Structure formats: C-alpha cells, structure tokens
Short mmCIF file of C-alpha atoms in Angstrom, two decimals:
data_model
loop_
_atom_site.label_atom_id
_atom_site.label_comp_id
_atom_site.label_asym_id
_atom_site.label_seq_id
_atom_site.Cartn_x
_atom_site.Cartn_y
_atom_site.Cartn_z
CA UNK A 59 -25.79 -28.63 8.55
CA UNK A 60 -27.32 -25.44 7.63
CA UNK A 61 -25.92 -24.40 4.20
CA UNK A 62 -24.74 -20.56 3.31
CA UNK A 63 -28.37 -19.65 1.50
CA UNK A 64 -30.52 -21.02 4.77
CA UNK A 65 -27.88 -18.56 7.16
CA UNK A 66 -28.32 -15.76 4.63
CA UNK A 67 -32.08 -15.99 4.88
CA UNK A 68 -31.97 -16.59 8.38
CA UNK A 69 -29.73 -13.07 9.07
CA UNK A 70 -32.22 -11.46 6.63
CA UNK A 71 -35.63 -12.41 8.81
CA UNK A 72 -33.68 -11.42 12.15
CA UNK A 73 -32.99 -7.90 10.55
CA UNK A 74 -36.93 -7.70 9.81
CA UNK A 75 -38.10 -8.69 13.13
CA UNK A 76 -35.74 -6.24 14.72
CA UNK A 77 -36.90 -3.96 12.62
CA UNK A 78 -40.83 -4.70 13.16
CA UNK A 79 -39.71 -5.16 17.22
CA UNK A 80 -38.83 -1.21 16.87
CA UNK A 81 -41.99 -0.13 15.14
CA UNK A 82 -40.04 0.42 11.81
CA UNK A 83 -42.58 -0.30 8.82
CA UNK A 84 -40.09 1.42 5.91
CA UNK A 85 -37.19 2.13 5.01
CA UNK A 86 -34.75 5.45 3.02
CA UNK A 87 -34.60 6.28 -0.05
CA UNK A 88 -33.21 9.51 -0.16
CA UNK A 89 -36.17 11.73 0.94
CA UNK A 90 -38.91 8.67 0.15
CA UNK A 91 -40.32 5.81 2.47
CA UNK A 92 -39.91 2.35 0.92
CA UNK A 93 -40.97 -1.00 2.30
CA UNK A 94 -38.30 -3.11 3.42
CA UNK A 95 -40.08 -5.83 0.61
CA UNK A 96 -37.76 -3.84 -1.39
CA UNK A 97 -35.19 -5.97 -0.39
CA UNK A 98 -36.98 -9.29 -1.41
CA UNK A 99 -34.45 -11.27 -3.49
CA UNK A 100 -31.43 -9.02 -3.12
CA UNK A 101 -27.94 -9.49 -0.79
CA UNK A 102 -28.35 -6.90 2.14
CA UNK A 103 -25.40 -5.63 3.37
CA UNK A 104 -25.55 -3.03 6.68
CA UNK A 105 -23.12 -0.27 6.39
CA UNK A 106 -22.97 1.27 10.38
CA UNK A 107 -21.56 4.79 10.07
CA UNK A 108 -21.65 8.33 11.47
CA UNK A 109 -21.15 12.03 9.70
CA UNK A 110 -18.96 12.83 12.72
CA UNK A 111 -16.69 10.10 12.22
CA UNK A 112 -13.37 10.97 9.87
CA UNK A 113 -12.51 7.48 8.63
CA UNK A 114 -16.38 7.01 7.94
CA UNK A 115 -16.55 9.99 5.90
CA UNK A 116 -13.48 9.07 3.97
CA UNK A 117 -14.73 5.29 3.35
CA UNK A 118 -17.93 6.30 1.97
CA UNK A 119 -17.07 7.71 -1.61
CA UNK A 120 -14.96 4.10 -2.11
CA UNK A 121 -18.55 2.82 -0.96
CA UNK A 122 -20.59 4.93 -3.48
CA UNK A 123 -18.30 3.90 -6.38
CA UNK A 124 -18.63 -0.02 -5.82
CA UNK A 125 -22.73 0.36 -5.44
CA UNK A 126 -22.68 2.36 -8.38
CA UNK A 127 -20.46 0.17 -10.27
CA UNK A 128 -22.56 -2.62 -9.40
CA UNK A 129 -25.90 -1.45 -9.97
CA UNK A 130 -24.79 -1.06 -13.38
CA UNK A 131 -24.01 -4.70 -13.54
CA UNK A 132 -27.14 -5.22 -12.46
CA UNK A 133 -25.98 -7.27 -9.33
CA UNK A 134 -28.71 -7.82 -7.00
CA UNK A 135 -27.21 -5.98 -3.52
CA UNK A 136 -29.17 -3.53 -1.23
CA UNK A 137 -26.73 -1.45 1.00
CA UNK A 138 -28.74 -0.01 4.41
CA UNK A 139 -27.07 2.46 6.40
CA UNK A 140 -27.26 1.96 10.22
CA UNK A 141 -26.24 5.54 11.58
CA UNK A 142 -24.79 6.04 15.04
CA UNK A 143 -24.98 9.92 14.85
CA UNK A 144 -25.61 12.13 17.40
CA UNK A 145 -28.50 13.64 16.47
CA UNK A 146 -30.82 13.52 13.57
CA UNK A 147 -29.54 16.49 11.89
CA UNK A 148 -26.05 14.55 11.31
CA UNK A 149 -27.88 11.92 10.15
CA UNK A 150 -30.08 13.64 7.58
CA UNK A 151 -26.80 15.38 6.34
CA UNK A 152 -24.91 12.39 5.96
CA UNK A 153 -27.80 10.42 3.83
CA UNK A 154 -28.21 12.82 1.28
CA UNK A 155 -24.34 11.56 0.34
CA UNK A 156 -25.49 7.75 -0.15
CA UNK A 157 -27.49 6.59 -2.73
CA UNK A 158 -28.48 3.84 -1.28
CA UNK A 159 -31.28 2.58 1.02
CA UNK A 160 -31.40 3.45 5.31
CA UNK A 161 -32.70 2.90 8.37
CA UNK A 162 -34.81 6.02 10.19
CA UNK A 163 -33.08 7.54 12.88
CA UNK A 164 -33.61 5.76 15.77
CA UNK A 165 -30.96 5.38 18.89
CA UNK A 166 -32.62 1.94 20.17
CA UNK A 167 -32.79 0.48 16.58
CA UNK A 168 -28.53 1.43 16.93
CA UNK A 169 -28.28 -0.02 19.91
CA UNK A 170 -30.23 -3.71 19.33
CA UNK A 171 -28.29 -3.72 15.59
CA UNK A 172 -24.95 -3.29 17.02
CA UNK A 173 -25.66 -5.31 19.42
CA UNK A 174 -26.44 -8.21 17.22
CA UNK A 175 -24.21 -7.70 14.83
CA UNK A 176 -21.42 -6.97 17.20
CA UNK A 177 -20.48 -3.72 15.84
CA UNK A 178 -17.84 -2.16 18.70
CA UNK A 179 -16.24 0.39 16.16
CA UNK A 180 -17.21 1.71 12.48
CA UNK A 181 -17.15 2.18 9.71
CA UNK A 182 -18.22 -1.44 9.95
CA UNK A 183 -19.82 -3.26 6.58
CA UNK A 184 -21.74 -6.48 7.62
CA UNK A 185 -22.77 -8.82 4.37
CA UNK A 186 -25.77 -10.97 5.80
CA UNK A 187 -24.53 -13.60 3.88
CA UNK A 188 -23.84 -17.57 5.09
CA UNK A 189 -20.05 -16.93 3.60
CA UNK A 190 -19.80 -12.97 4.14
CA UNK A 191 -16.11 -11.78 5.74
CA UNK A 192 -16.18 -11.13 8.94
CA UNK A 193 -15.71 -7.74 10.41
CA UNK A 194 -12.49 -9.53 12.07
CA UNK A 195 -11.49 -10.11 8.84
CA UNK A 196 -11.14 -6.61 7.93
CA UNK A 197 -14.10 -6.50 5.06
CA UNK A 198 -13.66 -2.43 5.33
CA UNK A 199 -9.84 -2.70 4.18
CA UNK A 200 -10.85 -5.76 1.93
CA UNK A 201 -12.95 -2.98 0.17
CA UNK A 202 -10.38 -0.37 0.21
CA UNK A 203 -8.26 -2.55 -1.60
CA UNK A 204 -10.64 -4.35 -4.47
CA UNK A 205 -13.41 -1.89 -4.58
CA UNK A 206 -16.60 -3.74 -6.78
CA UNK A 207 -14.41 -6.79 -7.47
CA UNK A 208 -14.59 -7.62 -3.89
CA UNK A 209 -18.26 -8.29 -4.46
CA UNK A 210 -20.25 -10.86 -3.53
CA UNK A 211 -17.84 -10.44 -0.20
CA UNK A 212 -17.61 -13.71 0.85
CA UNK A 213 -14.03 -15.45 1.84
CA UNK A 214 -14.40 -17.60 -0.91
CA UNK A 215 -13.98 -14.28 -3.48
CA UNK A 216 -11.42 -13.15 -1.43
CA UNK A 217 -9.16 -16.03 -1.63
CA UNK A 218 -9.98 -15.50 -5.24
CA UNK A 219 -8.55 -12.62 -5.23
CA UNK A 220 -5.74 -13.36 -3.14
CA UNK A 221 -4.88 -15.64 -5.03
CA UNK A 222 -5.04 -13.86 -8.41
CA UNK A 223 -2.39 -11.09 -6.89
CA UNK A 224 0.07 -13.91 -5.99
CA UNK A 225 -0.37 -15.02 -9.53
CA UNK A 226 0.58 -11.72 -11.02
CA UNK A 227 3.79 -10.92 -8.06
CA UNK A 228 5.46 -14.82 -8.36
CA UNK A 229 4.53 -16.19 -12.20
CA UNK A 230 6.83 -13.34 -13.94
CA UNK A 231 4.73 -12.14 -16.58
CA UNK A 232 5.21 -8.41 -16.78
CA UNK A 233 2.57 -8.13 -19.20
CA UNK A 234 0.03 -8.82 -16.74
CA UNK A 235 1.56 -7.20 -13.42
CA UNK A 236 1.61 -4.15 -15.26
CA UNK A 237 -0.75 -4.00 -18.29
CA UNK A 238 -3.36 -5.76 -16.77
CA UNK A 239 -5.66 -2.21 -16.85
CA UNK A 240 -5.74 -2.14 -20.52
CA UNK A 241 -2.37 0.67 -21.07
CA UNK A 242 0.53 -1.38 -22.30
CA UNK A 243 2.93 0.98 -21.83
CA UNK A 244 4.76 3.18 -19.39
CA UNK A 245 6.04 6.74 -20.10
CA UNK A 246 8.86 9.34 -19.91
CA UNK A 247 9.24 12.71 -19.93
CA UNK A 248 11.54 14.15 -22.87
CA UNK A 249 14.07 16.51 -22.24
CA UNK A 250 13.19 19.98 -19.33
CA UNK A 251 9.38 19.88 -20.67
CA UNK A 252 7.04 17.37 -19.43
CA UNK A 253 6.03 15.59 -22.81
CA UNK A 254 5.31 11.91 -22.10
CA UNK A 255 6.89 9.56 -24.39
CA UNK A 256 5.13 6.02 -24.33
CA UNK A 257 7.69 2.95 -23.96
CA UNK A 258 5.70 -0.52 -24.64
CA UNK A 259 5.43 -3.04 -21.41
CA UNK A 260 6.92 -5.61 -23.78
CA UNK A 261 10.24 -3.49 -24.43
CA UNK A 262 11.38 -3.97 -20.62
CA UNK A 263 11.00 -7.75 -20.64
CA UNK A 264 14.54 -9.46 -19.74
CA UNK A 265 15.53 -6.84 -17.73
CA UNK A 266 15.76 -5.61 -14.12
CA UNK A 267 12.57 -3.61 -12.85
CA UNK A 268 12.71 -1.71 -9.88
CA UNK A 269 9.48 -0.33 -8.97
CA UNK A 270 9.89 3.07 -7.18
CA UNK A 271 6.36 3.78 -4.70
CA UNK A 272 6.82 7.25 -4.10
CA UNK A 273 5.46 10.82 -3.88
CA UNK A 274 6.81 14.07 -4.34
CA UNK A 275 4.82 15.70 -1.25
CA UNK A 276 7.26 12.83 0.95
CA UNK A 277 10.52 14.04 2.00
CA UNK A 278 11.68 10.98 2.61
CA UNK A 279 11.03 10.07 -0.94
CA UNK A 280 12.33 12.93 -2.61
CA UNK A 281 15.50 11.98 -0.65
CA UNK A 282 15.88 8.51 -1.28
CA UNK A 283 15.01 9.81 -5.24
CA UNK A 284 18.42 11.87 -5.14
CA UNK A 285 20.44 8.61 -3.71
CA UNK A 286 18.55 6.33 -6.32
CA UNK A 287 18.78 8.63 -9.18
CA UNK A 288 23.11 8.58 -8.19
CA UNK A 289 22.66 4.62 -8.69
CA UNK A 290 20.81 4.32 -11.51
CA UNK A 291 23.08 6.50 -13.71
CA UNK A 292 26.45 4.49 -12.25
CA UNK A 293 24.61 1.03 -13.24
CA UNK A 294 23.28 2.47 -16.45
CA UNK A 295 26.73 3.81 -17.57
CA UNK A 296 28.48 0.51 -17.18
CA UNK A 297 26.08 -2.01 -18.16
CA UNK A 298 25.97 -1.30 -22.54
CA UNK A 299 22.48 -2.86 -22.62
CA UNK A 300 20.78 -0.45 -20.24
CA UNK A 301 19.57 -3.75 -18.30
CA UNK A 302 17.65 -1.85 -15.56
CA UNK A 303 14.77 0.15 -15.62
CA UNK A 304 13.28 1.75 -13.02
CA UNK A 305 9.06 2.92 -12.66
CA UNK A 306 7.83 5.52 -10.65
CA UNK A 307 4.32 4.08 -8.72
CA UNK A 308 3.28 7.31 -7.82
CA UNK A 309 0.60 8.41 -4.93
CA UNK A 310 1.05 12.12 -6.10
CA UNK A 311 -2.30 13.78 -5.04
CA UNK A 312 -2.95 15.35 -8.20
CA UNK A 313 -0.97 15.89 -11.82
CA UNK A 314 0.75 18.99 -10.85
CA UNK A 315 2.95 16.80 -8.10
CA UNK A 316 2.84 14.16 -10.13
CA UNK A 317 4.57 16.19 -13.24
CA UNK A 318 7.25 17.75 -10.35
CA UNK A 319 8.13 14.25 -9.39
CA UNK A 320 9.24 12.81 -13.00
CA UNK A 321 10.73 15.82 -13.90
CA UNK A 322 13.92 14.66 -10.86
CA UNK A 323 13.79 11.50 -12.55
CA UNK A 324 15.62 9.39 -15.68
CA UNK A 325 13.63 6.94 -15.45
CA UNK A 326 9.70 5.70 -16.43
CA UNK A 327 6.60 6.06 -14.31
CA UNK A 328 3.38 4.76 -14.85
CA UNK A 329 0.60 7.00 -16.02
CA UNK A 330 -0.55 9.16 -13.42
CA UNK A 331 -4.50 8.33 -14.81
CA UNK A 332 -3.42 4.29 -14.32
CA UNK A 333 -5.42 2.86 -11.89
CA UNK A 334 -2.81 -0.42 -11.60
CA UNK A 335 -0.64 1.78 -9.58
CA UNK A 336 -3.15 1.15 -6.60
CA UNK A 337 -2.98 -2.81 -7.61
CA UNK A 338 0.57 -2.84 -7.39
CA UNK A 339 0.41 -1.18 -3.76
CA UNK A 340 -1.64 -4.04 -3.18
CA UNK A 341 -0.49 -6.92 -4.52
CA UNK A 342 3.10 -6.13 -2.84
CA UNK A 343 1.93 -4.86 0.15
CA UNK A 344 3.24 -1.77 0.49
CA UNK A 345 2.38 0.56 3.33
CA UNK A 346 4.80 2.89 3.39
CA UNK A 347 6.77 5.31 0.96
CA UNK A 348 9.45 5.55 -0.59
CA UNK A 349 10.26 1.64 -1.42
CA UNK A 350 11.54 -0.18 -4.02
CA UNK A 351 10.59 -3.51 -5.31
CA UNK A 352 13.06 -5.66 -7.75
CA UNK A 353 11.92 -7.69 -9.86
CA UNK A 354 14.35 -9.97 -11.44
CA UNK A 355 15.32 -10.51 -15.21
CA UNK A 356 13.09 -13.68 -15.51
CA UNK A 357 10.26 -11.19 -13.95
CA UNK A 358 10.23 -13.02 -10.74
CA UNK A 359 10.42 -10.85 -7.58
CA UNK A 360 14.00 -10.23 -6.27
CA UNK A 361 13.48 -8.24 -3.36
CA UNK A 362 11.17 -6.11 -1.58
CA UNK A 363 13.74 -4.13 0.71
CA UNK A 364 15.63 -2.47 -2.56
CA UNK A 365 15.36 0.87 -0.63
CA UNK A 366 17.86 -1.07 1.73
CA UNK A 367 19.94 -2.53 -0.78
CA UNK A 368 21.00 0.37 -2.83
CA UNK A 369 21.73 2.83 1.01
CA UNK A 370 23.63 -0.19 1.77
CA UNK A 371 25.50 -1.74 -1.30
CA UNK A 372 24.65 1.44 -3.84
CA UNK A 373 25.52 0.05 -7.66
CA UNK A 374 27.85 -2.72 -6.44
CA UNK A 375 24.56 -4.66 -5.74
CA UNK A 376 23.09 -4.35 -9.26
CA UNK A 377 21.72 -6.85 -10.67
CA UNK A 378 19.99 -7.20 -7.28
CA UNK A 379 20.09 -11.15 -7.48
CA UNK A 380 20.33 -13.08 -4.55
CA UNK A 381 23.73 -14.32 -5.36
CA UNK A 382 25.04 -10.97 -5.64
CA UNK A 383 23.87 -9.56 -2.70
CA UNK A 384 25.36 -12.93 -0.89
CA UNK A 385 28.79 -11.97 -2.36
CA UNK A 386 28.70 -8.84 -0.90
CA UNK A 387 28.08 -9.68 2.24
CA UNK A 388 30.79 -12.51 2.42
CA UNK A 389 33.27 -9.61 1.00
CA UNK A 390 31.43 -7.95 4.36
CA UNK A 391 32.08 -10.62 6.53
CA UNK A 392 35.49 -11.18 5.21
CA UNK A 393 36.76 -7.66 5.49
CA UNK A 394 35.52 -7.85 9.72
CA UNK A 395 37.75 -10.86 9.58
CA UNK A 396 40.82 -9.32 8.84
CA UNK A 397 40.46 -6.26 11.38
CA UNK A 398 40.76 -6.67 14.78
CA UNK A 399 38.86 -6.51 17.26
CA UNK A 400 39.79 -3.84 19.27
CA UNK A 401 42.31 -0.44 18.55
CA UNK A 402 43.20 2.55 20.81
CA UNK A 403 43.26 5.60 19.03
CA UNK A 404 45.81 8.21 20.83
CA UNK A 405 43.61 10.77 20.40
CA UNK A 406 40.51 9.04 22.13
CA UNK A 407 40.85 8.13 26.20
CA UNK A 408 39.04 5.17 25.62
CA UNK A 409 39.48 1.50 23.85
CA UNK A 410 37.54 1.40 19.98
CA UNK A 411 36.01 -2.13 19.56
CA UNK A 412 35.14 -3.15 16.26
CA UNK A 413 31.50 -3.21 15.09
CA UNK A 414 29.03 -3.45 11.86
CA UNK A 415 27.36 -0.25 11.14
CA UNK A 416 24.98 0.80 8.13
CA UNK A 417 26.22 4.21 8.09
CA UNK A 418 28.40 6.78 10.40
CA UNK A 419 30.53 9.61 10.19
CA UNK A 420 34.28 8.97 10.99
CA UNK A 421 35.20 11.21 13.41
CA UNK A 422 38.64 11.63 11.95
CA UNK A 423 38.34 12.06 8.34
CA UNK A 424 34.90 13.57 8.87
CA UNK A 425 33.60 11.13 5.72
CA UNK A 426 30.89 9.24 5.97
CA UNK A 427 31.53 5.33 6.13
CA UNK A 428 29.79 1.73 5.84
CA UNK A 429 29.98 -1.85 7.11
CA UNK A 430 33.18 -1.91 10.17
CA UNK A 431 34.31 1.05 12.11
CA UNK A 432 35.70 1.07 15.25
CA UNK A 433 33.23 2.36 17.95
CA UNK A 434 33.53 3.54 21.63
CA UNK A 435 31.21 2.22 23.42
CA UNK A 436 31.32 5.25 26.29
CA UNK A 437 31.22 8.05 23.80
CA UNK A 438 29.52 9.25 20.22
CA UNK A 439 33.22 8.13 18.41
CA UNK A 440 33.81 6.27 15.27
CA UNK A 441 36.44 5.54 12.79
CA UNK A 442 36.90 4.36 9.64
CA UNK A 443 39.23 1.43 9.68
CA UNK A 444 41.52 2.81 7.46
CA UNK A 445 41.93 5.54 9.67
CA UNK A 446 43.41 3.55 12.43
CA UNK A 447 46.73 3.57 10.72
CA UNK A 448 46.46 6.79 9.77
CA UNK A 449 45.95 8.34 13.79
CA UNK A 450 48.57 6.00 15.00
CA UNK A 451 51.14 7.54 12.74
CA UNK A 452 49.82 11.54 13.93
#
C-alpha cells in the first residue's frame, strides 16, 4: 500500500500537470513570476478563495499569521491561492493581501482545480499531503481554532491536539489550563478606577472556579452578570474562606469594553492581552455567550451548564458538586410529592394541574416563582403553591 510521502508526491505531480494542461508555466509572487520549481521540497497547501466572499476575507488574516509564524520557523510549506473571483480586478486586489505564492487568473484552471479537489464551497484549505484533514473534516475551523500549531495539518496532529486540550479540561491542574501562555496570574480591578491588581494562578488552587465567557457588547451577558454577581456575594458572605472564585473569559472587542465589563464585576478576569482566553473557548467548547464553566475544588470540571445552575438553584447550589445539585433536586422532587395534583382556584373558571416550571410569575402574588406551580392548561395562569391556601381563604 501506497504510504503518506508516495500520495503527497503523487497530489503534487497532478497539480503540475494541471497546471502545464492549462498553459501555466509560473506562478505569484506578489507582482513577480516564479516557477512552480519553487515548490520543489516544500508541503503545498491550496487555499481556494474569493475577495467577494465575507467569510474568505475574514479567514485570511488567521491565514497570514500562521504562514508568517511559520516561515519564521523555517517550516518548509508553500501556500497557493486558487481564486474563484469574478473578474481579474478582484483577484489582483485580493493578492496584494497574501504573502504567499498564486495561481494566474484563469476561470478554467478554477474550474479543473475544484473539480479535482472537490471544492463545492470556500474558503476551502486543501494540504496535498498523504495524511492532510479533509475538507469534511473542517481543516478551515481546525485552523481557526490552533492557528500555526495546527501545522503540518494532518489528523495525526490533530488528535495531538485534541488530545492535549482533554489533558488540560479533565487532569485538574489549574496551572496549566490557565497559565499555560506564560502569565501566571489573573487580575482585578481595585476599588471605582480600573487598576489591575495581579492574583497568582497558584492562590486559587483548592477552590471553586467558575469561568464566566462573556462580553459586555452581549445583553444577554450583561444580564446574566447582574444575576451572577447577586450569587457570588450570597456564597462569598457565608462561606469564611472565600472558596469560590469566579474569571471573566472575555471576547470584549477591544480594552475600552473590556475595562466596562470588570468594572460590574467582584470578581477576576483574565488579561484582556491573554491569548489563553481563546484556548479556553476551545478546549470547552463554547459557542455561545454568556456561560459558565465549574470547575471543582480538586480542579476537575463540575459542570458546563453553571449558567443553568445558578437561574435555577441561585447560591443554594454552591459548591456546584454533583452531590449537591442531586440534593436539590430530590428536595425538588420531594416538595411535587407532597402537593397535589390538581387545585381549583375560585377566582379562575378552570381546574390548575400541577407542573415543574423553571421560572413564572404567580398570577396572584404577582412574584416570580420556581420548581411547582399550579398551571391552567387553557389559559396564561399560574400560582405559586403557597398561594393555593391563600385564594381559597379570599
């Protein structure tokens, strides 16, 4: 069987006889005409893109960064961009952004390369490479998320990778999850005035963490800061060792948001300049804002839905541990148990039955409640349960 080096070579000499098929005797570099020899010895990688094409546009700075990075470490790689623009123009434009190596503009040379390659949508990166990641495989987000470190971008450095983030979410070393960028610390602002004090990674070991992803240009997140912020002070004033802390992981777009965001919160953030806050989007997955991850005392990951627990359970569910939340519920489930099932309510036509609901307004205290209220199912009616007794004795 055909090993990954023959393939490689093998996907190199097709790209050269398409190319000599077409006519095409050089290739791009910036405004000079290279021979494709150029290439001799290197990993070629075909980047298909177009000016007119938003996501393209966007993807190509992360692009720029990784070739730079790795021309610097000398890694033998040749990037040649494929464009599908519409005219000539576009593509011109477009190439004066890359630094890299392309193909002339040609609309048949698009046509047999995507064809080949089976390009149906772009940005598409194509490694020709025995072991490269398929564009199935999603080698444009696999960039995204590594940048150079996804290099040589085979699936064999990916589960590398992969496996180095499940290392740092599951082994409960908080050093590494978040130090692992050279800053060791996390900061604070002091007092009204934004003045960063630096607390060492090492003083939070033993406690709870929750990590807070969040921006200050989300509403949502600036909401769930209020409800979180109401929390954090009832845990911290009745635990005497302070045994929570919580970090900001902030996708502010630039300091000024960033700086408005701590100063609603009591708690730490990591450095707005810290480049792990992108790894820790990563390595937990997150793709959307706000949420908060717990991470247990022993640094072991407690939960993932925190935004859930605290709307639901508030600081009853501190310390966040599985046995705690599994008390709560049975309280839950015992509570339903001793209501019954269905009420009339003499001021409501129709019979309540009982159900579980996150959160509602009673519609005769006006309060909000949690858990069991009575619910019609014919109209927008609740009650607390509590308030049962209270309407039967109007």
């Amino acid at each position: 069987m055909a090993g990954p080096d023959y393939q490689a070579n093998q996907e190199k000499n097709d790209l050269l006889q398409i190319l000599a098929a077409q006519g095409v005797e050089f290739l791009l570099s910036g405004q000079e005409k290279v021979s494709p020899i150029i290439c001799a010895g290197k990993m070629i990688c075909l980047f298909f893109s177009a000016n007119w094409c938003r996501p393209c546009r966007t993807f190509t700075p992360l692009l720029v960064q990784l070739y730079n990075t790795l021309q610097k470490r000398d890694e033998k790689l040749e990037i040649i961009f494929i464009s599908l623009d519409h005219d000539k123009n576009e593509f011109e434009q477009y190439l004066q952004t890359m630094p890299w190596l392309a193909a002339p503009y040609d609309t048949e040379l698009q046509k047999q390369l995507c064809d080949k390659y089976h390009v149906d949508r772009i940005p598409s990166f194509v490694p020709l490479c025995g072991d490269g990641i398929s564009k199935q495989d999603d080698l444009i987000g696999f960039i995204e998320d590594y940048g150079a470190e996804a290099f040589p971008f085979t699936r064999k450095r990916r589960q590398e990778l992969k496996a180095m983030d499940r290392a740092k979410r599951v082994e409960g070393r908080l050093e590494d999850l978040l130090g692992n960028r050279g800053l060791n610390y996390v900061i604070s602002r002091h007092g009204g005035k934004f003045i960063s004090l630096q607390t060492p990674i090492s003083q939070l070991v033993g406690k709870t963490i929750g990590l807070y992803f969040g921006a200050y240009w989300s509403p949502p997140s600036r909401s769930f800061t209020a409800k979180l912020s109401k929390v954090y002070k009832e845990i911290m004033d009745k635990t005497e060792d302070h045994s929570l802390e919580v970090i900001l992981v902030s996708t502010d777009r630039n300091l000024v948001e960033f700086k408005l965001n701590v100063a609603d919160m009591p708690w730490l953030a990591i450095p707005y300049e810290d480049e792990s806050q992108q790894e820790l989007y990563r390595i937990f997955d997150v793709k959307t804002i706000p949420t908060l991850v717990l991470i247990g005392a022993d640094g072991k990951p407690a939960s993932e839905n925190g935004r859930g627990l605290v709307c639901l359970y508030g600081a009853e569910a501190f310390p966040f541990t599985e046995e705690r939340i599994e008390e709560l519920e049975a309280a839950v489930k015992k509570e339903g148990e001793e209501l019954a099932s269905k009420v009339e309510d003499i001021k409501h036509e129709h019979v309540l039955k009982l159900e579980l609901a996150k959160a509602y307004v009673c519609d005769f205290c006006k309060r909000q409640g949690r858990f069991w209220a009575f619910s019609c199912d014919a109209c927008d009616y609740d009650l607390h349960p509590s308030c049962v007794h209270l309407i039967s004795n109007v």
